[in-house]
Amino acid sequence: PLTVGAGIQICNGGTLKWDTAANATLQTRGSIVVHAGGTYDRRGNASDRTKVAKHIIDNQTSAGQYRILPKTGSAFLTNGYALGTPYAEYVSGTGTSGSRFTVDRATDWQVNDEIVIGGTAYGEREIRFIKTVYSTTTFQLSTTAGGAEAALTYTHTATETVVNITRNSICEPQNTARGTFIVNDIRVAADCNMSWSRWNNISQGSGTGVLQIDPAQTSDFSIDHMVVYGNGGGNRQGISINAGIERTITGLVCVDLTATNTGSGSIALGSIAVPCVSQTLVDCFNIGSTSQGLYLTNSYGNTFNNFRASAGNTSGAASGASIHLVSTGGNTFNNCRIDSTRV
């Protein structure tokens, strides 16, 4: 690991790149700004997901103190290994050797992969690691990577969503209560690929939070199968998508985000100032949110195919909802599913 006690600016012709041949970790204390012509390259190994590229940011005093800010004309590359089977559905079993955890389809999941199982009741989502692979559909589980066998705590219903959240391109704060403010400021054609990456404990603070996606004019842009996991302080948006160009987002996963502030959501499309139109979200999941789940405002003509929300609104807030629509119209929901949300 390399530790840098300051921020980093990547200017024209400069590249910050992680070694993909081994596990590579960079820890910084300060903001990361990627200027036009600069490249932030945290791509994970494309053929071996055990080789992890990780960026740890030390926000010294508060959530959102520092940020990652790719600017117009920069290259921001954090895409990682692509799983063959991003998600499955639960069939049976508690995850012990005598009661094997079983899913409904063949997977390419392997030992130490991390999975999240949606809850049959609010607040009953479970995180487990794969301890033993018996077959492409049956597994023994543990609560930590390489740990002892651990059965599921709750009873789960068949067809409950199971998502593999293992990624080998990761960004996380040094202190989980002091998350990083991540803003994509690329609004002109540039190279921005965040697919198959994972962002742990991002800041959700007012004015210092949100993984903000604003690809208004960006052509090369992707957040397919990106995982946003855990709250790093605050109660606002988890991931905010403001976009005016027609595009498809596949496999976005949000787990345990906090959005108790009225007008916020774990996944938010549109804002009062910037609309979100003509987006298609396919196989996207929001699991274990504290309050608001999918929040649409000033959003029109968007399509949601197989959007799933599970074990949400754990706070029991009166304003909480898995899908919250405000000042929107012409949005289409196909084959969507809401499980065990407290209302």
Tab-separated table of C-alpha atoms in Angstrom, residues 89 157-161 284 286 306-310 322-323 334-339 341:
chain	number	residue	atom	x	y	z
A	89	GLU	CA	-32.926	-15.742	-6.785
A	157	THR	CA	-38.758	-16.627	0.897
A	158	ALA	CA	-38.089	-18.426	-2.362
A	159	THR	CA	-37.369	-16.021	-5.256
A	160	GLU	CA	-35.882	-13.421	-2.898
A	161	THR	CA	-33.152	-11.414	-4.633
A	284	CYS	CA	-31.208	-2.366	-10.723
A	286	ASN	CA	-31.991	-1.093	-3.792
A	306	ASN	CA	-36.963	-5.355	-13.254
A	307	PHE	CA	-36.198	-2.728	-10.621
A	308	ARG	CA	-36.224	-4.435	-7.213
A	309	ALA	CA	-36.423	-2.934	-3.732
A	310	SER	CA	-36.047	-5.149	-0.660
A	322	SER	CA	-39.486	2.169	-1.868
A	323	ILE	CA	-40.574	4.247	-4.862
A	334	ASN	CA	-42.046	-3.077	-16.113
A	335	ASN	CA	-41.787	-6.256	-14.036
A	336	CYS	CA	-40.683	-4.325	-10.943
A	337	ARG	CA	-40.779	-5.761	-7.456
A	338	ILE	CA	-40.985	-4.411	-3.907
A	339	ASP	CA	-40.354	-6.827	-1.030
A	341	THR	CA	-40.682	-2.487	2.887
